[in-house]
Coordinates of C-alpha atoms in Angstrom, one line a residue:
M260 CA 160.2 -93.7 -37.1
N261 CA 160.9 -92.9 -40.7
E262 CA 161.0 -89.4 -42.0
L263 CA 158.1 -88.2 -44.1
I264 CA 158.6 -88.9 -47.8
K265 CA 156.9 -86.6 -50.3
V266 CA 155.9 -88.4 -53.5
L267 CA 154.5 -86.7 -56.7
F268 CA 152.7 -88.9 -59.2
I269 CA 152.2 -87.4 -62.7
G270 CA 149.5 -89.1 -64.8
D271 CA 149.8 -90.0 -68.4
I272 CA 152.3 -87.7 -70.2
V273 CA 151.1 -87.4 -73.8
G274 CA 153.4 -86.4 -76.5
R275 CA 155.6 -83.3 -76.8
P276 CA 153.0 -81.0 -75.3
G277 CA 152.8 -83.2 -72.2
R278 CA 156.6 -83.5 -71.9
N279 CA 156.9 -79.7 -72.2
I280 CA 154.2 -79.0 -69.5
V281 CA 155.9 -81.5 -67.1
K282 CA 159.3 -80.1 -67.8
D283 CA 158.1 -76.5 -67.1
Y284 CA 156.1 -77.5 -64.0
L285 CA 159.0 -79.5 -62.5
G286 CA 161.4 -76.6 -63.3
A287 CA 159.1 -74.1 -61.7
L288 CA 158.9 -76.3 -58.6
G289 CA 162.7 -76.4 -58.3
V290 CA 163.1 -80.1 -59.0
N291 CA 166.8 -80.9 -59.7
T292 CA 167.8 -78.2 -57.2
E293 CA 168.3 -78.2 -53.4
N294 CA 164.8 -76.7 -53.1
N295 CA 163.1 -79.7 -54.6
P296 CA 159.8 -80.1 -52.7
Y297 CA 159.5 -83.8 -53.6
D298 CA 161.6 -86.7 -52.6
F299 CA 160.4 -89.1 -55.3
I300 CA 158.6 -88.5 -58.6
I301 CA 156.7 -91.1 -60.5
A302 CA 155.2 -90.5 -64.0
N303 CA 153.2 -92.6 -66.4
V304 CA 155.1 -92.4 -69.7
E305 CA 153.4 -94.9 -72.0
N306 CA 152.2 -92.2 -74.4
A307 CA 155.1 -89.7 -73.9
S308 CA 156.5 -90.0 -77.5
H309 CA 154.1 -88.7 -80.2
G310 CA 151.1 -89.7 -78.1
F311 CA 151.9 -93.4 -78.0
G312 CA 155.0 -95.3 -76.7
L313 CA 158.3 -94.1 -75.4
T314 CA 161.4 -93.5 -77.4
E315 CA 164.9 -93.9 -75.8
K316 CA 165.5 -90.2 -76.4
N317 CA 162.3 -89.2 -74.5
H318 CA 163.2 -91.8 -71.8
K319 CA 166.5 -90.0 -71.2
E320 CA 164.9 -86.5 -71.4
L321 CA 162.3 -87.3 -68.8
G322 CA 164.9 -88.8 -66.5
E323 CA 167.0 -85.6 -66.8
I324 CA 164.2 -83.4 -65.7
G325 CA 163.9 -85.2 -62.4
I326 CA 161.4 -88.1 -62.8
N327 CA 162.7 -91.0 -60.7
C328 CA 160.3 -93.8 -61.8
F329 CA 158.4 -94.4 -65.0
T330 CA 155.3 -96.5 -65.1
S331 CA 153.6 -97.6 -68.3
G332 CA 150.8 -99.6 -69.8
N333 CA 149.9 -101.4 -73.0
H334 CA 151.2 -98.5 -75.2
I335 CA 154.8 -98.8 -73.9
W336 CA 155.4 -101.2 -76.8
D337 CA 154.3 -98.8 -79.6
K338 CA 157.8 -97.5 -80.2
K339 CA 159.9 -100.5 -81.2
D340 CA 163.2 -99.0 -79.8
V341 CA 161.8 -99.7 -76.3
Y342 CA 163.1 -103.2 -76.7
S343 CA 166.7 -101.9 -77.0
Y344 CA 166.7 -100.2 -73.6
I345 CA 163.8 -101.4 -71.3
N346 CA 165.9 -104.2 -69.8
D347 CA 168.7 -101.7 -68.9
S348 CA 166.6 -98.9 -67.6
D349 CA 166.7 -98.5 -63.8
R350 CA 163.5 -96.5 -63.7
L351 CA 161.1 -97.9 -66.3
I352 CA 158.4 -100.3 -65.2
R353 CA 156.1 -102.1 -67.5
P354 CA 152.9 -103.8 -66.3
W355 CA 153.8 -106.7 -64.1
N356 CA 151.0 -108.9 -65.4
Y357 CA 152.5 -109.4 -68.8
P358 CA 153.6 -113.0 -69.3
K359 CA 156.9 -114.3 -68.1
G360 CA 159.7 -113.6 -70.5
T361 CA 158.3 -110.2 -71.5
Y362 CA 161.0 -107.5 -71.7
G363 CA 161.5 -105.2 -68.7
V364 CA 160.2 -105.6 -65.1
G365 CA 156.8 -105.0 -63.5
H366 CA 158.1 -103.6 -60.2
R367 CA 161.1 -102.0 -58.7
I368 CA 162.3 -101.2 -55.3
F369 CA 163.8 -97.7 -54.9
D370 CA 165.8 -96.2 -52.0
V371 CA 164.4 -92.9 -51.0
K372 CA 165.9 -91.1 -48.1
G373 CA 167.0 -94.4 -46.6
T374 CA 163.6 -96.0 -47.0
K375 CA 162.9 -98.7 -49.6
I376 CA 159.8 -98.1 -51.6
A377 CA 158.3 -100.7 -54.0
V378 CA 156.5 -99.4 -57.1
M379 CA 154.3 -102.0 -58.8
N380 CA 152.6 -101.5 -62.1
F381 CA 149.5 -103.6 -63.3
L382 CA 147.2 -103.6 -66.3
G383 CA 143.5 -104.1 -66.1
R384 CA 142.1 -106.9 -68.4
T385 CA 138.8 -105.4 -69.6
F386 CA 138.9 -104.3 -73.2
M387 CA 142.7 -105.0 -73.3
S388 CA 144.8 -107.6 -75.1
P389 CA 145.1 -110.7 -72.9
V390 CA 147.4 -110.4 -70.0
D391 CA 148.0 -112.5 -66.9
S392 CA 145.7 -111.9 -63.9
P393 CA 147.0 -109.0 -61.8
W394 CA 145.2 -110.5 -58.7
E395 CA 147.2 -113.8 -59.0
I396 CA 150.5 -112.0 -59.2
I397 CA 149.6 -109.7 -56.3
E398 CA 148.5 -112.7 -54.2
K399 CA 151.7 -114.7 -55.1
E400 CA 154.3 -111.9 -54.8
I401 CA 153.0 -109.4 -52.2
E402 CA 154.7 -111.2 -49.3
N403 CA 158.1 -111.0 -51.1
I404 CA 157.5 -107.3 -51.6
K405 CA 156.5 -106.8 -48.0
Q406 CA 159.6 -108.5 -46.8
A407 CA 161.7 -106.2 -49.0
T408 CA 160.0 -103.0 -47.9
P409 CA 157.0 -101.9 -45.9
E410 CA 156.3 -98.9 -48.3
R411 CA 154.5 -99.7 -51.5
V412 CA 153.0 -97.7 -54.4
K413 CA 150.8 -99.5 -56.8
E414 CA 149.6 -98.1 -60.1
H415 CA 146.8 -99.8 -62.0
L416 CA 145.7 -98.9 -65.5
L417 CA 142.0 -99.6 -65.7
E418 CA 139.4 -99.6 -68.4
L419 CA 136.2 -100.2 -66.4
I420 CA 135.1 -99.6 -62.9
Q421 CA 134.6 -103.4 -62.7
D422 CA 138.4 -103.8 -62.6
L423 CA 138.6 -101.4 -59.6
V424 CA 135.7 -103.2 -57.8
E425 CA 137.5 -106.5 -58.3
E426 CA 140.8 -105.2 -57.1
E427 CA 139.3 -103.7 -53.9
Q428 CA 137.7 -107.0 -53.1
I429 CA 140.8 -109.1 -53.8
T430 CA 143.7 -106.9 -52.6
P431 CA 142.5 -104.8 -49.6
G432 CA 145.3 -103.5 -47.5
C433 CA 148.2 -104.8 -49.7
D434 CA 149.6 -101.4 -50.4
N435 CA 150.4 -98.1 -48.7
G436 CA 149.9 -96.0 -51.8
Y437 CA 147.4 -96.7 -54.6
I438 CA 147.1 -94.8 -57.9
D439 CA 144.4 -95.4 -60.5
N440 CA 145.6 -94.0 -63.7
E441 CA 142.1 -94.4 -65.1
E442 CA 141.8 -94.8 -68.8
G443 CA 138.2 -93.4 -69.5
I444 CA 136.5 -95.3 -66.7
P445 CA 132.7 -94.5 -66.6
L446 CA 132.1 -93.8 -62.9
L447 CA 129.0 -95.0 -61.0
D448 CA 128.0 -91.7 -59.5

């Protein structure tokens, strides 16, 4: 049986204030020390530079404070220097449902305490620029991911509750961890 893995997910880091808060928080927790309470830290960074996009400087800075995996969304492209480093980054993930040929990757498999963890990133389609169907990608690729690792974390940036309803109907049980980094979703309660 695998050892318990403690994962921290940090939602949308926005601009310098967000980066400073995260840096202070992770420092106070003892991240980057032997007392680190987490084994793996994931953060959404699509707005980490001046409130939109991610510069290479901020990419490096956030990695140095202990974040292991960066997820993103449609704003990842707002800082043009992203094209110069996204293909070489071993921790940055852009939404998987961008068309083939798009810079970067939509999922990565990380080794955490001897356990392989797949992190997948998808973008909802309501009120967004056209992207490929996340459901078709999940349906097509999930078996390959399951063969590589039993542990999966999926982040989905959503605009409407309808995206979530559709996902729950189409992809039940396809992941072990699920994060909705909701972008202003009006809830039905």
